[in-house]
Tab-separated table of C-alpha atoms in Angstrom:
chain	number	residue	atom	x	y	z
A	1	UNK	CA	-56.890	-30.686	-6.258
A	2	UNK	CA	-59.819	-28.571	-4.954
A	3	UNK	CA	-61.893	-31.561	-4.022
A	4	UNK	CA	-58.843	-32.936	-2.127
A	5	UNK	CA	-58.379	-29.617	-0.301
A	6	UNK	CA	-62.132	-29.330	0.697
A	7	UNK	CA	-61.988	-32.891	1.959
A	8	UNK	CA	-59.328	-32.007	4.619
A	9	UNK	CA	-59.990	-30.827	8.061
A	10	UNK	CA	-61.262	-27.132	7.958
A	11	UNK	CA	-59.481	-25.989	11.034
A	12	UNK	CA	-56.076	-26.941	9.408
A	13	UNK	CA	-56.593	-24.791	6.397
A	14	UNK	CA	-59.653	-22.762	7.070
A	15	UNK	CA	-59.088	-19.641	4.985
A	16	UNK	CA	-57.174	-21.344	2.155
A	17	UNK	CA	-60.211	-20.318	0.289
A	18	UNK	CA	-59.862	-16.727	1.401
A	19	UNK	CA	-59.965	-15.423	-2.162
A	20	UNK	CA	-63.168	-17.092	-3.180
A	21	UNK	CA	-64.741	-16.423	0.206
A	22	UNK	CA	-63.767	-12.824	0.155
A	23	UNK	CA	-65.119	-12.196	-3.296
A	24	UNK	CA	-68.345	-13.858	-2.315
A	25	UNK	CA	-68.551	-11.721	0.834
A	26	UNK	CA	-67.592	-8.559	-0.980
A	27	UNK	CA	-70.147	-9.324	-3.708
A	28	UNK	CA	-72.972	-9.576	-1.190
A	29	UNK	CA	-71.759	-6.856	1.079
A	30	UNK	CA	-71.626	-4.530	-1.940
A	31	UNK	CA	-75.356	-5.122	-2.492
A	32	UNK	CA	-76.221	-3.888	0.968
A	33	UNK	CA	-77.457	-0.278	1.413
A	34	UNK	CA	-74.475	0.551	3.697
A	35	UNK	CA	-72.186	-0.194	0.752
A	36	UNK	CA	-73.234	3.080	-0.808
A	37	UNK	CA	-70.805	4.817	1.516
A	38	UNK	CA	-67.930	2.557	0.364
A	39	UNK	CA	-64.866	4.467	-0.720
A	40	UNK	CA	-63.954	3.949	-4.377
A	41	UNK	CA	-60.330	2.771	-5.209
A	42	UNK	CA	-58.083	3.373	-8.118
A	43	UNK	CA	-58.527	1.363	-11.272
A	44	UNK	CA	-55.418	-0.567	-10.562
A	45	UNK	CA	-57.553	-3.046	-8.541
A	46	UNK	CA	-59.117	-4.196	-11.770
A	47	UNK	CA	-58.001	-7.633	-12.819
A	48	UNK	CA	-57.632	-8.444	-16.511
A	49	UNK	CA	-57.205	-11.850	-18.123
A	50	UNK	CA	-54.111	-12.607	-19.902
A	51	UNK	CA	-54.552	-14.617	-23.044
A	52	UNK	CA	-51.708	-17.151	-23.782
A	53	UNK	CA	-51.600	-18.744	-27.212
A	54	UNK	CA	-48.766	-20.981	-26.336
A	55	UNK	CA	-48.198	-23.496	-23.607
A	56	UNK	CA	-44.406	-23.305	-23.685
A	57	UNK	CA	-41.416	-24.374	-25.797
A	58	UNK	CA	-38.368	-26.494	-25.902
A	59	UNK	CA	-34.970	-26.164	-27.833
A	60	UNK	CA	-33.125	-29.045	-29.298
A	61	UNK	CA	-30.271	-29.654	-31.723
A	62	UNK	CA	-31.302	-31.238	-35.091
A	63	UNK	CA	-29.370	-33.860	-37.033
A	64	UNK	CA	-27.512	-31.171	-38.906
A	65	UNK	CA	-26.311	-29.471	-35.709
A	66	UNK	CA	-28.692	-26.537	-35.854
A	67	UNK	CA	-30.492	-25.317	-32.689
A	68	UNK	CA	-34.167	-25.288	-33.162
A	69	UNK	CA	-37.113	-24.248	-31.074
A	70	UNK	CA	-40.435	-26.310	-30.878
A	71	UNK	CA	-43.384	-24.079	-29.631
A	72	UNK	CA	-46.352	-25.946	-28.058
A	73	UNK	CA	-49.604	-24.263	-29.115
A	74	UNK	CA	-52.594	-24.471	-26.697
A	75	UNK	CA	-55.471	-26.609	-27.738
A	76	UNK	CA	-58.512	-24.663	-29.008
A	77	UNK	CA	-62.191	-25.484	-28.942
A	78	UNK	CA	-64.203	-24.699	-32.123
A	79	UNK	CA	-67.864	-24.051	-31.796
A	80	UNK	CA	-70.547	-23.920	-34.508
A	81	UNK	CA	-71.968	-20.446	-35.235
A	82	UNK	CA	-74.563	-19.324	-32.724
A	83	UNK	CA	-78.159	-19.490	-33.772
A	84	UNK	CA	-80.608	-17.356	-31.938
A	85	UNK	CA	-84.278	-18.183	-31.786
A	86	UNK	CA	-85.317	-14.730	-31.024
A	87	UNK	CA	-84.031	-11.275	-30.162
A	88	UNK	CA	-84.202	-11.990	-26.475
A	89	UNK	CA	-81.726	-14.914	-26.838
A	90	UNK	CA	-79.326	-12.709	-28.813
A	91	UNK	CA	-79.429	-9.948	-26.108
A	92	UNK	CA	-78.819	-12.596	-23.439
A	93	UNK	CA	-75.812	-13.876	-25.379
A	94	UNK	CA	-74.133	-10.609	-25.651
A	95	UNK	CA	-74.962	-9.643	-22.143
A	96	UNK	CA	-73.225	-12.875	-21.095
A	97	UNK	CA	-70.218	-11.926	-23.121
A	98	UNK	CA	-69.979	-8.589	-21.332
A	99	UNK	CA	-70.433	-10.294	-17.808
A	100	UNK	CA	-68.017	-13.141	-18.430
A	101	UNK	CA	-65.369	-10.798	-19.727
A	102	UNK	CA	-65.750	-8.739	-16.491
A	103	UNK	CA	-65.840	-11.609	-14.007
A	104	UNK	CA	-63.679	-14.464	-15.419
A	105	UNK	CA	-60.397	-12.907	-14.369
A	106	UNK	CA	-61.589	-12.835	-10.776
A	107	UNK	CA	-62.772	-16.463	-10.812
A	108	UNK	CA	-59.431	-17.560	-12.210
A	109	UNK	CA	-57.554	-15.458	-9.528
A	110	UNK	CA	-59.732	-16.985	-6.899
A	111	UNK	CA	-58.682	-20.463	-8.017
A	112	UNK	CA	-54.991	-19.777	-8.325
A	113	UNK	CA	-54.866	-17.950	-4.986
A	114	UNK	CA	-56.781	-20.796	-3.336
A	115	UNK	CA	-54.229	-23.269	-4.435
A	116	UNK	CA	-51.241	-21.031	-3.618
A	117	UNK	CA	-52.651	-20.172	-0.166
A	118	UNK	CA	-53.200	-23.764	0.658
A	119	UNK	CA	-49.670	-24.733	-0.295
A	120	UNK	CA	-48.131	-21.827	1.608
A	121	UNK	CA	-50.238	-22.386	4.755
A	122	UNK	CA	-48.712	-25.908	5.031
A	123	UNK	CA	-45.256	-24.346	5.646
A	124	UNK	CA	-46.402	-22.455	8.731
A	125	UNK	CA	-46.059	-24.884	11.656
A	126	UNK	CA	-47.727	-22.782	14.321
A	127	UNK	CA	-51.579	-22.866	14.240
A	128	UNK	CA	-52.062	-19.402	15.746
A	129	UNK	CA	-49.662	-17.858	13.164
A	130	UNK	CA	-51.526	-19.518	10.331
A	131	UNK	CA	-54.692	-17.967	11.668
A	132	UNK	CA	-53.263	-14.586	11.906
A	133	UNK	CA	-51.930	-14.789	8.407
A	134	UNK	CA	-55.219	-15.946	7.042
A	135	UNK	CA	-57.073	-13.186	8.747
A	136	UNK	CA	-54.640	-10.578	7.450
A	137	UNK	CA	-55.062	-12.005	3.921
A	138	UNK	CA	-58.862	-12.022	4.088
A	139	UNK	CA	-58.878	-8.423	5.408
A	140	UNK	CA	-56.506	-7.225	2.765
A	141	UNK	CA	-58.276	-8.859	-0.099
A	142	UNK	CA	-61.728	-7.728	1.199
A	143	UNK	CA	-60.609	-4.089	1.451
A	144	UNK	CA	-58.822	-4.054	-1.871
A	145	UNK	CA	-61.531	-5.666	-4.028
A	146	UNK	CA	-64.848	-4.836	-2.376
A	147	UNK	CA	-65.004	-1.428	-4.194
A	148	UNK	CA	-64.282	-3.304	-7.608
A	149	UNK	CA	-66.987	-5.921	-6.966
A	150	UNK	CA	-69.351	-3.144	-5.802
A	151	UNK	CA	-69.367	-1.880	-9.412
A	152	UNK	CA	-70.656	-5.235	-10.691
A	153	UNK	CA	-74.263	-5.772	-11.567
A	154	UNK	CA	-76.454	-8.390	-10.013
A	155	UNK	CA	-76.168	-10.408	-13.251
A	156	UNK	CA	-72.406	-10.257	-13.145
A	157	UNK	CA	-72.475	-11.410	-9.552
A	158	UNK	CA	-74.397	-14.489	-10.489
A	159	UNK	CA	-72.102	-15.138	-13.416
A	160	UNK	CA	-69.114	-14.850	-11.110
A	161	UNK	CA	-70.504	-17.461	-8.758
A	162	UNK	CA	-70.995	-19.729	-11.802
A	163	UNK	CA	-67.389	-19.092	-12.914
A	164	UNK	CA	-65.953	-19.818	-9.439
A	165	UNK	CA	-67.800	-23.130	-9.741
A	166	UNK	CA	-66.356	-23.738	-13.216
A	167	UNK	CA	-62.817	-23.076	-12.053
A	168	UNK	CA	-62.871	-25.005	-8.658
A	169	UNK	CA	-65.512	-27.677	-9.461
A	170	UNK	CA	-67.234	-26.731	-6.306
A	171	UNK	CA	-70.203	-24.501	-5.578
A	172	UNK	CA	-69.434	-21.258	-3.637
A	173	UNK	CA	-71.506	-22.552	-0.770
A	174	UNK	CA	-69.457	-25.697	-0.467
A	175	UNK	CA	-66.298	-23.618	-0.509
A	176	UNK	CA	-67.482	-21.367	2.300
A	177	UNK	CA	-68.918	-24.223	4.308
A	178	UNK	CA	-65.620	-26.254	4.115
A	179	UNK	CA	-63.390	-23.422	5.166
A	180	UNK	CA	-65.572	-21.072	7.351
A	181	UNK	CA	-68.189	-23.511	8.679
A	182	UNK	CA	-71.941	-24.247	8.259
A	183	UNK	CA	-73.001	-20.964	10.102
A	184	UNK	CA	-71.010	-18.642	7.894
A	185	UNK	CA	-72.078	-20.505	4.797
A	186	UNK	CA	-75.708	-20.394	5.898
A	187	UNK	CA	-75.491	-16.598	6.632
A	188	UNK	CA	-74.123	-15.736	3.229
A	189	UNK	CA	-76.511	-18.047	1.516
A	190	UNK	CA	-79.526	-16.427	3.218
A	191	UNK	CA	-78.044	-12.917	2.522
A	192	UNK	CA	-77.467	-13.750	-1.116
A	193	UNK	CA	-80.912	-15.143	-1.628
A	194	UNK	CA	-82.428	-11.960	-0.330
A	195	UNK	CA	-80.673	-10.304	-3.387
A	196	UNK	CA	-81.581	-13.044	-5.821
A	197	UNK	CA	-78.201	-14.870	-5.571
A	198	UNK	CA	-77.887	-18.612	-4.889
A	199	UNK	CA	-74.468	-19.825	-3.732
A	200	UNK	CA	-75.796	-23.467	-4.050
A	201	UNK	CA	-76.481	-23.047	-7.693
A	202	UNK	CA	-74.301	-25.592	-9.638
A	203	UNK	CA	-72.702	-25.229	-13.038
A	204	UNK	CA	-73.802	-27.826	-15.430
A	205	UNK	CA	-73.205	-26.829	-19.196
A	206	UNK	CA	-74.404	-30.344	-20.403
A	207	UNK	CA	-77.923	-29.783	-19.037
A	208	UNK	CA	-78.412	-26.127	-18.589
A	209	UNK	CA	-78.415	-23.904	-21.743
A	210	UNK	CA	-77.451	-20.784	-19.793
A	211	UNK	CA	-74.537	-22.564	-18.299
A	212	UNK	CA	-73.521	-23.875	-21.695
A	213	UNK	CA	-73.435	-20.340	-23.026
A	214	UNK	CA	-71.374	-19.109	-20.082
A	215	UNK	CA	-68.928	-21.997	-20.672
A	216	UNK	CA	-68.722	-21.276	-24.381
A	217	UNK	CA	-68.104	-17.639	-23.850
A	218	UNK	CA	-65.503	-18.268	-21.125
A	219	UNK	CA	-63.699	-20.734	-23.481
A	220	UNK	CA	-63.677	-18.327	-26.370
A	221	UNK	CA	-62.363	-15.486	-24.175
A	222	UNK	CA	-59.572	-17.729	-22.693
A	223	UNK	CA	-58.555	-18.552	-26.355
A	224	UNK	CA	-58.491	-14.904	-27.321
A	225	UNK	CA	-61.278	-15.696	-29.907
A	226	UNK	CA	-63.866	-13.245	-28.392
């Protein structure tokens, strides 16, 4: 679905990616020296991941006339035990666990809000009203979550960009470019590179060991196994 959305005209839905864009912008803005003056907000801005063991259930009447309930358990992925070649690898793994646990809820919220915003924006016939709605959404999200993102480390910021890619199947650069244009995308990419961030970095667990560990940790957290 995300590929289909990004393939459409940006002026029609520019801001449907407000969540992902605002998180990226807040992430980079939080690294700037001026952000030291940012006001802290309450902890209720923190987002936590809800683990669901079941996909749903149905009720039916069996051959004896008894009402029964069939519960559908989510599929799970089983990994072999981790084997570390040295202490450095082990430290990286547990640091990744910490960072993914912190940032995964935001990546998932970015994805779900991206889809919901796109669907809602199609119900607003007036182009100017759509733009006003998207500007309000972007401002509100930015103001609410910048102080939260400000508390993240640079490593957590990099992991969040990876997880946004994992959830949307698009790099953060492509998302910003599609909805806010090449200039804004180039600006945030340049700004991010100054702080060691790369919005163009893809997510390929099949070829990149670090990405594979991030994907493994994220999957285990989603299953409630970590």
